[in-house]
N, C-alpha and C. Protein backbone atom coordinates (compact mmCIF):
# COMPACT_ATOMS: atom_id res chain seq x y z
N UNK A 1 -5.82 17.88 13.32
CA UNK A 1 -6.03 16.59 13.92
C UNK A 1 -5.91 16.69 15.44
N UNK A 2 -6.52 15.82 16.14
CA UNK A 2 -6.68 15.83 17.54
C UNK A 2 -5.91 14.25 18.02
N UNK A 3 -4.89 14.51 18.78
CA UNK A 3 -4.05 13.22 19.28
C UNK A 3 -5.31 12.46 20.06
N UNK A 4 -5.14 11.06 20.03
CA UNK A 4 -6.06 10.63 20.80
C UNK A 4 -4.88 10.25 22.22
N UNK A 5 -5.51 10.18 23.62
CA UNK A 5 -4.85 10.40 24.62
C UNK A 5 -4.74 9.07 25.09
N UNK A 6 -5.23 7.88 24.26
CA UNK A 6 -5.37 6.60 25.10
C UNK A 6 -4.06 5.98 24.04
N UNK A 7 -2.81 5.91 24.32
CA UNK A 7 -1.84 5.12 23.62
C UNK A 7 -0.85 3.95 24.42
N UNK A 8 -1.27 3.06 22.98
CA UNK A 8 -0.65 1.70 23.85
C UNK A 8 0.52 1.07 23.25
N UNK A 9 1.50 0.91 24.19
CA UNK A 9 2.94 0.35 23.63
C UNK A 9 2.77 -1.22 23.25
N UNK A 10 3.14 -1.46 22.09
CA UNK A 10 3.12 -3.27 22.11
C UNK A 10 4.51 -3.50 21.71
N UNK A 11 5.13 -4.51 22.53
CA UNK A 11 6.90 -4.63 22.55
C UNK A 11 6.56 -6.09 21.35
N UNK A 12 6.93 -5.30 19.95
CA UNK A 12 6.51 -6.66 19.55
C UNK A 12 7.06 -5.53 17.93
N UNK A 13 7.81 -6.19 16.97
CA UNK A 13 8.02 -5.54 15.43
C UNK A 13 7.01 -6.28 14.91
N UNK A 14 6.91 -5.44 13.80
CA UNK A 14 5.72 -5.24 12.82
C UNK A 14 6.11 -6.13 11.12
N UNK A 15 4.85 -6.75 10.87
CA UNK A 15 5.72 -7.39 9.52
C UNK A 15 4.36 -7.82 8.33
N UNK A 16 4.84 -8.56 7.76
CA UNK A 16 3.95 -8.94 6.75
C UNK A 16 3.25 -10.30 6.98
N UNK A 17 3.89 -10.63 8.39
CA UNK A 17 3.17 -11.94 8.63
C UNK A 17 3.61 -12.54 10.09
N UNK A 18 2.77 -12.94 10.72
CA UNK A 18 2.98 -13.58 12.43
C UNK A 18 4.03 -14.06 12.46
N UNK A 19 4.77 -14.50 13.30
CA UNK A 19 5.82 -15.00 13.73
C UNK A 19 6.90 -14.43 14.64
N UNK A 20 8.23 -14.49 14.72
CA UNK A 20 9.43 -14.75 15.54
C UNK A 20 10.56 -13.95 14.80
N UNK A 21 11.19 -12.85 14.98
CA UNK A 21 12.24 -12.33 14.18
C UNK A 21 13.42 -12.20 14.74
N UNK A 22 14.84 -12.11 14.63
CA UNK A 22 15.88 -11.63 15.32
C UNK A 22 16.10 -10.16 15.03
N UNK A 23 15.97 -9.43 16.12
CA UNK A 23 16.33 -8.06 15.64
C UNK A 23 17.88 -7.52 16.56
N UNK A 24 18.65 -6.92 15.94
CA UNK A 24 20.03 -6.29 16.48
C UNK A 24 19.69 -5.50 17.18
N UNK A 25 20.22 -5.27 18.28
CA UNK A 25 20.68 -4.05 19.17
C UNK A 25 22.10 -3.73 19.47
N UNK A 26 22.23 -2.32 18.76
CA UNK A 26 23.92 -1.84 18.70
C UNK A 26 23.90 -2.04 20.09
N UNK A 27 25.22 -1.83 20.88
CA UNK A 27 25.22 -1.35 22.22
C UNK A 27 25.44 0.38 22.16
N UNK A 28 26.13 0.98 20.95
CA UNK A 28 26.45 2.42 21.41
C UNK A 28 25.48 2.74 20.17
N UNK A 29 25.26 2.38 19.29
CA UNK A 29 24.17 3.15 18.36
C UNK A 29 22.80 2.44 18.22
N UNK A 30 22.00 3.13 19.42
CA UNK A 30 20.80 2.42 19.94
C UNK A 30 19.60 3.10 18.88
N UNK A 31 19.34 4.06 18.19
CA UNK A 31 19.12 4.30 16.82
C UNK A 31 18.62 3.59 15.61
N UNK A 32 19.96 2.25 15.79
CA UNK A 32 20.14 1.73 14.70
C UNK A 32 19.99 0.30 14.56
N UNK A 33 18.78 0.23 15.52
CA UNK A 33 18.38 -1.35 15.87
C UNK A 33 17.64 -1.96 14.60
N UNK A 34 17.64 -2.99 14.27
CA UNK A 34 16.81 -3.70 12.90
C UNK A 34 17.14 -4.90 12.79
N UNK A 35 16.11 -5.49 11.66
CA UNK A 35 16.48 -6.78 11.78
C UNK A 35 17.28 -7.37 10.89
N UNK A 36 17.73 -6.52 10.05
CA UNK A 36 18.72 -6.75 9.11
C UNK A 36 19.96 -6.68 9.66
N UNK A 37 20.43 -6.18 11.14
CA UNK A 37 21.25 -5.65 11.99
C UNK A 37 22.44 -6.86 11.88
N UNK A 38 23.34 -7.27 11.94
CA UNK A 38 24.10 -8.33 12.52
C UNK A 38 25.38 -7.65 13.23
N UNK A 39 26.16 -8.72 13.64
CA UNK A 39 27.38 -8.66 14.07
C UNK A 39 28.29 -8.27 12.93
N UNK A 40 28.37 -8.26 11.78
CA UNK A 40 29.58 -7.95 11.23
C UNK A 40 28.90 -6.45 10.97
N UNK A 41 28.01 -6.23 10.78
CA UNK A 41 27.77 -4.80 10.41
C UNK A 41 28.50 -3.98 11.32
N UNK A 42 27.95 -4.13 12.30
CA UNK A 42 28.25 -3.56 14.15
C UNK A 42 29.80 -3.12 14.15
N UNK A 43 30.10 -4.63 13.73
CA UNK A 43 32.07 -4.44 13.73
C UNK A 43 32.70 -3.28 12.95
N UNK A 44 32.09 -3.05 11.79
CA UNK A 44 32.68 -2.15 11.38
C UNK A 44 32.14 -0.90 12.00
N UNK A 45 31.15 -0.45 12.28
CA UNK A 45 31.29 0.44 13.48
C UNK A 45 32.04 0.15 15.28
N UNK A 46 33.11 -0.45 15.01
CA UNK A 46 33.16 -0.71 16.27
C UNK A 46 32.46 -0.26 17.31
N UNK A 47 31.05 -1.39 17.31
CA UNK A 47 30.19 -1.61 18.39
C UNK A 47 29.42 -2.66 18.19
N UNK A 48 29.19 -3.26 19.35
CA UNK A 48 28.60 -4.88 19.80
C UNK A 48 27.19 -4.84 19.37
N UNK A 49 26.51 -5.81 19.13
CA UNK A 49 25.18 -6.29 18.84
C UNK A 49 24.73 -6.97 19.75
N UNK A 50 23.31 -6.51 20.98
CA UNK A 50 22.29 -7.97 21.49
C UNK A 50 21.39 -8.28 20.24
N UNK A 51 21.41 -9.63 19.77
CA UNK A 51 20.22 -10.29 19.45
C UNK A 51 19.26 -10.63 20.19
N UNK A 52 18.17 -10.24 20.04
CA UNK A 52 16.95 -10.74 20.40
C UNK A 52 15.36 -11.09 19.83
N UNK A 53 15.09 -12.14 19.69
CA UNK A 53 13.91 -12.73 19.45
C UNK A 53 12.60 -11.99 19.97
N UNK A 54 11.98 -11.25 18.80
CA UNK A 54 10.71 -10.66 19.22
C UNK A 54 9.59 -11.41 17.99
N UNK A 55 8.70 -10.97 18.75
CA UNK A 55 7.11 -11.26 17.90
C UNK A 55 6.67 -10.71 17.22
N UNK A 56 6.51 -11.37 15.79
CA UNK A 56 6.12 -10.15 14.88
C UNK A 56 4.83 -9.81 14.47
N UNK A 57 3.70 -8.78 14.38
CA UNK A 57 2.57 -9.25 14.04
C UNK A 57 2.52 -7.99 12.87
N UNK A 58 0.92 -8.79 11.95
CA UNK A 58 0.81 -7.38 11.07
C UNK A 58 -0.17 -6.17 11.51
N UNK A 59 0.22 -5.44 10.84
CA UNK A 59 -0.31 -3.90 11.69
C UNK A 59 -2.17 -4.17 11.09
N UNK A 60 -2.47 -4.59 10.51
CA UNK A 60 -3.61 -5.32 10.36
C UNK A 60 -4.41 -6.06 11.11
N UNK A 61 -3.81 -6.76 11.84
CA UNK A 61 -4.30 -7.48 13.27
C UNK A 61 -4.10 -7.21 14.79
N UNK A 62 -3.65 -5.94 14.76
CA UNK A 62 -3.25 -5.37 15.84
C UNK A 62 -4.28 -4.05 16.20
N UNK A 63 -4.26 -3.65 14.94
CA UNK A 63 -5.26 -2.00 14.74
C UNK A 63 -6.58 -2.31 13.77
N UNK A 64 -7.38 -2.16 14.72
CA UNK A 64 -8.64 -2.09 14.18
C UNK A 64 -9.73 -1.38 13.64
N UNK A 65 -9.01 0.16 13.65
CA UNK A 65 -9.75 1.45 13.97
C UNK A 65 -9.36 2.12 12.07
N UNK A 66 -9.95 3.27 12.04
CA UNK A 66 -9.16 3.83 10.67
C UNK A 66 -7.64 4.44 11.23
N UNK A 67 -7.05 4.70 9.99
CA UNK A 67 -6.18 5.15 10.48
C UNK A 67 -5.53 6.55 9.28
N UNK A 68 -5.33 7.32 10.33
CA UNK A 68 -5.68 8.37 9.16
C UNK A 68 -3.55 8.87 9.15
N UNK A 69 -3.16 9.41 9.91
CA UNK A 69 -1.39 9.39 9.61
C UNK A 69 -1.07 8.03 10.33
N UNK A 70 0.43 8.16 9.58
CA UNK A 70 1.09 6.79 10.19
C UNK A 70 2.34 7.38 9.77
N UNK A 71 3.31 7.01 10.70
CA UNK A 71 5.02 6.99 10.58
C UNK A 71 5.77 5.96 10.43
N UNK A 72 6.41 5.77 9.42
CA UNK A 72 7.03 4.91 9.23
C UNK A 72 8.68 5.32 9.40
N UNK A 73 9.48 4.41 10.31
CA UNK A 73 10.70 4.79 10.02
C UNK A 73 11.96 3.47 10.93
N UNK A 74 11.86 2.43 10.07
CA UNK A 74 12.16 1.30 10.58
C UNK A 74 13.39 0.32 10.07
N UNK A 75 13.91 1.34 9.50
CA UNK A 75 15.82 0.84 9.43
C UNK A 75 15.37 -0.21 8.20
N UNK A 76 15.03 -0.25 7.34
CA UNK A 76 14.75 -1.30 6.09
C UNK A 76 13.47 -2.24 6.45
N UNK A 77 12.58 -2.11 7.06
CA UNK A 77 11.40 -3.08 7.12
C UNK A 77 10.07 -2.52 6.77
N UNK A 78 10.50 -1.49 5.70
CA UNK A 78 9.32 -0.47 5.51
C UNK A 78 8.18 -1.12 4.48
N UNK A 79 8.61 -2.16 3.43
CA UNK A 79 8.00 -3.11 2.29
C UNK A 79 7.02 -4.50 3.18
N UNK A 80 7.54 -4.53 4.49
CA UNK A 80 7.08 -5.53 4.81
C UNK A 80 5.66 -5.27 5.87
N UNK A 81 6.11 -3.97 6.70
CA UNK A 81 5.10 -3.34 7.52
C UNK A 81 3.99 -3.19 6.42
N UNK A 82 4.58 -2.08 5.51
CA UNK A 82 2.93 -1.86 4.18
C UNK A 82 2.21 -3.39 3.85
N UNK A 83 2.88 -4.35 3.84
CA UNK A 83 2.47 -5.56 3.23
C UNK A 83 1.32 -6.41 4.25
N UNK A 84 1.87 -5.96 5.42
CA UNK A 84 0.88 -6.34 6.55
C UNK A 84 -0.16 -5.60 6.94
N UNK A 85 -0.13 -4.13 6.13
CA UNK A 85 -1.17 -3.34 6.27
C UNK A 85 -2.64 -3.21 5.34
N UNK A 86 -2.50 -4.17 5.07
CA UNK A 86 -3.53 -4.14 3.60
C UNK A 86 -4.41 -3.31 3.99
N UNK A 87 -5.60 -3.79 4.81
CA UNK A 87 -6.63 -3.36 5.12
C UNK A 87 -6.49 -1.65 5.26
N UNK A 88 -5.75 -1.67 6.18
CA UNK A 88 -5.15 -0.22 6.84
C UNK A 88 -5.03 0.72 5.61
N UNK A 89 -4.22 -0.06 4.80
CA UNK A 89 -3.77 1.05 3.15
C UNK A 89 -4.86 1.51 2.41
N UNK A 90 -6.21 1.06 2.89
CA UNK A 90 -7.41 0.89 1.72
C UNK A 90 -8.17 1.97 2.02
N UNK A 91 -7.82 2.68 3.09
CA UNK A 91 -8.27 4.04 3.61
C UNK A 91 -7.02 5.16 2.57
N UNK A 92 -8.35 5.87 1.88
CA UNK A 92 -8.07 6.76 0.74
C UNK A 92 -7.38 8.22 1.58
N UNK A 93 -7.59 8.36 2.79
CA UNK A 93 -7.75 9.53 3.33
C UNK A 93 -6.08 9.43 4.09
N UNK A 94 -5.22 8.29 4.13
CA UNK A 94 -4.31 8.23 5.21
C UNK A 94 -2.82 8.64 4.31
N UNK A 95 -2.29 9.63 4.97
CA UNK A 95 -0.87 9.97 5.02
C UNK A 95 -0.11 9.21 5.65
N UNK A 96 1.16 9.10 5.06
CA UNK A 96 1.79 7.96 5.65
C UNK A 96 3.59 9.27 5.42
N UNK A 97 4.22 9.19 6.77
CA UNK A 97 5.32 9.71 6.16
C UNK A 97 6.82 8.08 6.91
N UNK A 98 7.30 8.17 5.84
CA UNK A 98 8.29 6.79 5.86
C UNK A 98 9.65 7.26 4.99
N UNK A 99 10.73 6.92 6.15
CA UNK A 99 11.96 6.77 5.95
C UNK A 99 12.45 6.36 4.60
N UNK A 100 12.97 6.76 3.29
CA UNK A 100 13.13 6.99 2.26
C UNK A 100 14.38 6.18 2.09
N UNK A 101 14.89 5.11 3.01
CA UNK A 101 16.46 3.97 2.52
C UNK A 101 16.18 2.90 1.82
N UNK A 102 16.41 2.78 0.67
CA UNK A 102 16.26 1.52 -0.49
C UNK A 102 17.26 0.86 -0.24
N UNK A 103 18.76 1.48 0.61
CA UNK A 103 19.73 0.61 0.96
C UNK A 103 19.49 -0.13 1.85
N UNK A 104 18.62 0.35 3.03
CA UNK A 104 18.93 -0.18 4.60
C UNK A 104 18.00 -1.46 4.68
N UNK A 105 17.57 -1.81 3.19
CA UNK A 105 16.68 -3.57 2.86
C UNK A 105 17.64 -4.64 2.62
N UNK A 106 17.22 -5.81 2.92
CA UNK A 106 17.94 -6.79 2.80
C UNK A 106 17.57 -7.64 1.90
N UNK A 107 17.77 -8.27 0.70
CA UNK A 107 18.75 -7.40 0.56
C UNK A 107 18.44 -5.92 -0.21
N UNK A 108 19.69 -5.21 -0.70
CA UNK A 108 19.20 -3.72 -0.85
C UNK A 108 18.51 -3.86 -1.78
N UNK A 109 17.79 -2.41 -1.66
CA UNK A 109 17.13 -2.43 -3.26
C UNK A 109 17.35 -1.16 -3.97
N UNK A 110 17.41 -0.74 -5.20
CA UNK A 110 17.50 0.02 -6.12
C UNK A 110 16.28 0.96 -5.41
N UNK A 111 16.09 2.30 -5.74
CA UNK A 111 15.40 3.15 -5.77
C UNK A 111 14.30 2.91 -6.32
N UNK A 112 14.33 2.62 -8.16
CA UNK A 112 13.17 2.19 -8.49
C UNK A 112 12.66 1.29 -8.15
N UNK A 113 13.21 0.43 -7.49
CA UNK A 113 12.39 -1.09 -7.17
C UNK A 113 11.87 -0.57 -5.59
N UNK A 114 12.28 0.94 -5.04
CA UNK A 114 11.62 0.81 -3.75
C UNK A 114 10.25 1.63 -4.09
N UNK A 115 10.27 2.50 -4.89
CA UNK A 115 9.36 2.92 -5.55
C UNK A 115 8.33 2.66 -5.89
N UNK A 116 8.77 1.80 -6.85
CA UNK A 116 7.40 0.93 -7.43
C UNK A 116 6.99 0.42 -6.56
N UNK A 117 7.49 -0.36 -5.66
CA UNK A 117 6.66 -1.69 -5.00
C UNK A 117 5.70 -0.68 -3.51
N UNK A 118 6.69 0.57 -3.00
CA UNK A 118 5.53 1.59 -2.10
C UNK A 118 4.30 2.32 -2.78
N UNK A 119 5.24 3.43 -3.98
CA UNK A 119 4.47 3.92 -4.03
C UNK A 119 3.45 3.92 -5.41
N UNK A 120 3.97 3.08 -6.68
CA UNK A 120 2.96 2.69 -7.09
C UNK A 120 2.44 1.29 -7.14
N UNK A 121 2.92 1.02 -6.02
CA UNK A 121 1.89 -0.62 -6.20
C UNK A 121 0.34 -0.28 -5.14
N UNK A 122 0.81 1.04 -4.50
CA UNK A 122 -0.15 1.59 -2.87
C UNK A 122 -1.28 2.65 -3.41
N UNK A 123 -0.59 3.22 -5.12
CA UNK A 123 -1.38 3.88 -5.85
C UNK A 123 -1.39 5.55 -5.08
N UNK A 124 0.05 5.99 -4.22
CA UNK A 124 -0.16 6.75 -3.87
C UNK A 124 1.02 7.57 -4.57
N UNK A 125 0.74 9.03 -4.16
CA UNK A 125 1.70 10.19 -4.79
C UNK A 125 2.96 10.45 -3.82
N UNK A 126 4.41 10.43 -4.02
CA UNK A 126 4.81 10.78 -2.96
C UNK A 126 5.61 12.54 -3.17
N UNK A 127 5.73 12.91 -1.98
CA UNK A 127 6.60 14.75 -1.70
C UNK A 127 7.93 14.33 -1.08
N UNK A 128 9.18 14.80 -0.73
CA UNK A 128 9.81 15.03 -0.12
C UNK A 128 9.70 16.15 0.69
N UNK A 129 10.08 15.25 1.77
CA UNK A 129 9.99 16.58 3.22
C UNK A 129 11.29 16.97 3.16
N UNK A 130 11.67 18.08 2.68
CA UNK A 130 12.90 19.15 2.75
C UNK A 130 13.92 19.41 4.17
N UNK A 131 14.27 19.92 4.38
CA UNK A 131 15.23 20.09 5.68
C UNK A 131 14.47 21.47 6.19
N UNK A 132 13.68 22.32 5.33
CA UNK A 132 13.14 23.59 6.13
C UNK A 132 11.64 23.49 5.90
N UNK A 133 11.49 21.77 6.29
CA UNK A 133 10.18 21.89 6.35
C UNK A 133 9.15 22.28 5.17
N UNK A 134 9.33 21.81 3.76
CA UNK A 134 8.97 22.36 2.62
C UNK A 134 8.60 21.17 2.36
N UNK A 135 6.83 20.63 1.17
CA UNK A 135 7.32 19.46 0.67
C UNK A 135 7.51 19.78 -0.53
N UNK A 136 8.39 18.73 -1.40
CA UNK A 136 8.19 19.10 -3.06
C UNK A 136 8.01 17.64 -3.83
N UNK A 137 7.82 17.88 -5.01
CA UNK A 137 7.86 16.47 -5.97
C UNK A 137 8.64 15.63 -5.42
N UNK A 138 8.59 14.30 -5.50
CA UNK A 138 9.44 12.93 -5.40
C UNK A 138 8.50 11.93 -6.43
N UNK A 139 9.21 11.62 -7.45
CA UNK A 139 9.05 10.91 -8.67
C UNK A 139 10.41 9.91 -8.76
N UNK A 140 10.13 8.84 -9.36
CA UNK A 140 10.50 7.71 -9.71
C UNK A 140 12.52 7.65 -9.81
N UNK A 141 12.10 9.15 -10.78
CA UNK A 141 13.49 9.33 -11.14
C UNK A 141 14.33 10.19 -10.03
N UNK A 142 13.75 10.74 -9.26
CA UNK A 142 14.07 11.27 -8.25
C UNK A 142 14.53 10.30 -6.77
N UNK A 143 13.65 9.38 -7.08
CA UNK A 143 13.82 7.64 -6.12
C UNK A 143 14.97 7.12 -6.69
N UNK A 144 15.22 6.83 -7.71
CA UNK A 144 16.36 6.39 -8.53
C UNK A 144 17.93 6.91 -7.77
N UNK A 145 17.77 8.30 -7.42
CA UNK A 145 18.98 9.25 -7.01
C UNK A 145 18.78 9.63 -5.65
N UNK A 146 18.24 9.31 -5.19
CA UNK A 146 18.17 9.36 -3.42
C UNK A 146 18.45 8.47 -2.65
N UNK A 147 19.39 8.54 -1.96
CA UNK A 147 19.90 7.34 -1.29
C UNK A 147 19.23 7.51 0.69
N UNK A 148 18.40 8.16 0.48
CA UNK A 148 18.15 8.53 2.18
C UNK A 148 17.70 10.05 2.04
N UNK A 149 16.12 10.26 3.12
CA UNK A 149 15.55 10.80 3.11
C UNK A 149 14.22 10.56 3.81
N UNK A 150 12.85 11.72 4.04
CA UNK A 150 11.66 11.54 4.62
C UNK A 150 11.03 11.74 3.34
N UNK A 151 9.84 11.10 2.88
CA UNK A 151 8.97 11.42 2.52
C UNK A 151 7.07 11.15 3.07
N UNK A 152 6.63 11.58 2.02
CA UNK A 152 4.88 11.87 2.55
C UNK A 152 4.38 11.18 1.63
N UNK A 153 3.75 9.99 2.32
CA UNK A 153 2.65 9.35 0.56
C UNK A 153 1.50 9.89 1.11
N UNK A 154 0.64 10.12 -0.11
CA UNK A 154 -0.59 10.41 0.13
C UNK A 154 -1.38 10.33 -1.39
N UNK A 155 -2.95 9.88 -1.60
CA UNK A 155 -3.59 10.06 -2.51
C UNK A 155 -3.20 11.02 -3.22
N UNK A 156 -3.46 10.53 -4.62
CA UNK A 156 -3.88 11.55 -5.50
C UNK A 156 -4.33 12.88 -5.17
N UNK A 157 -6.11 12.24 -5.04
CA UNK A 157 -7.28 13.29 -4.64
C UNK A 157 -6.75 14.36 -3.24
N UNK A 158 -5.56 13.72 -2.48
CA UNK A 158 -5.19 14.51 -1.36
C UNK A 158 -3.75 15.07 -1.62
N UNK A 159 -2.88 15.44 -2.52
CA UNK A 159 -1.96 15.98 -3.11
C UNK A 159 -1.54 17.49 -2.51
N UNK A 160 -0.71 17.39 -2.06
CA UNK A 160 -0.15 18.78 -1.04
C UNK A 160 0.52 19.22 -2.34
């Protein structure tokens, strides 16, 4: 693949539908910003939260182009970005690699329920990306017992 050189920042989170969100900002674990974020979470890490009001749009109305990889890795808002991606998802050819926390949703969700609703409601296959850079199987029951992780969706027909 060839990076394209024209990239544009939009200060704005991503969702399943227009509007206005509160998202947390730790003060010492800047990392771990989201919108599930609050003040009592923070506390028990002793460290402070800014709230702030951003704009949310879907990645659907923002990107117009194909889109062939995409990264996902957004502290629990990973069900809602895909949801705004319809169009975007309908390209057979696109890898998607996304942050693997069924906890870090609000509220949480079970493994299988993060499962089903990514990767077979999206009709795609997913791998785990290993720690030495390896991918291997990631199945349902394997979602079930993972509490955190990277994985790779991708077609069927495109199966690493």
């Amino acid at each position: 693949y060839r990076l394209n050189h024209e990239i544009s920042f939009h200060p704005i989170a991503l969702g399943d539908r227009e509007g206005t969100v509160s998202i947390g900002f730790p003060e010492r674990h800047t990392g771990g910003s989201g919108v599930s974020l609050h003040q009592n979470s923070c506390a028990q890490l002793h460290d402070k939260v800014e709230l702030q009001q951003i704009t949310v749009k879907r990645l659907d109305d923002i990107i117009d182009t194909n889109v062939d990889l995409m990264k996902i890795d957004c502290e629990g808002s990973e069900l809602e970005i895909l949801r705004g991606a319809e169009r975007i998802l309908k390209n057979h050819n696109i890898r998607i690699v996304l942050e693997w926390a069924p906890g870090f949703h609000s509220p949480p969700l079970s493994g299988g329920e993060m499962y089903d609703q990514v990767v077979t409601a999206n009709n795609f296959i997913a791998r785990r990306l290993t720690p030495n850079q390896q991918l291997e199987p990631f199945n349902r029951d394997d979602a079930i017992q993972t509490a955190h992780c990277d994985i790779l969706l991708l077609r069927q027909n495109k199966a690493a």
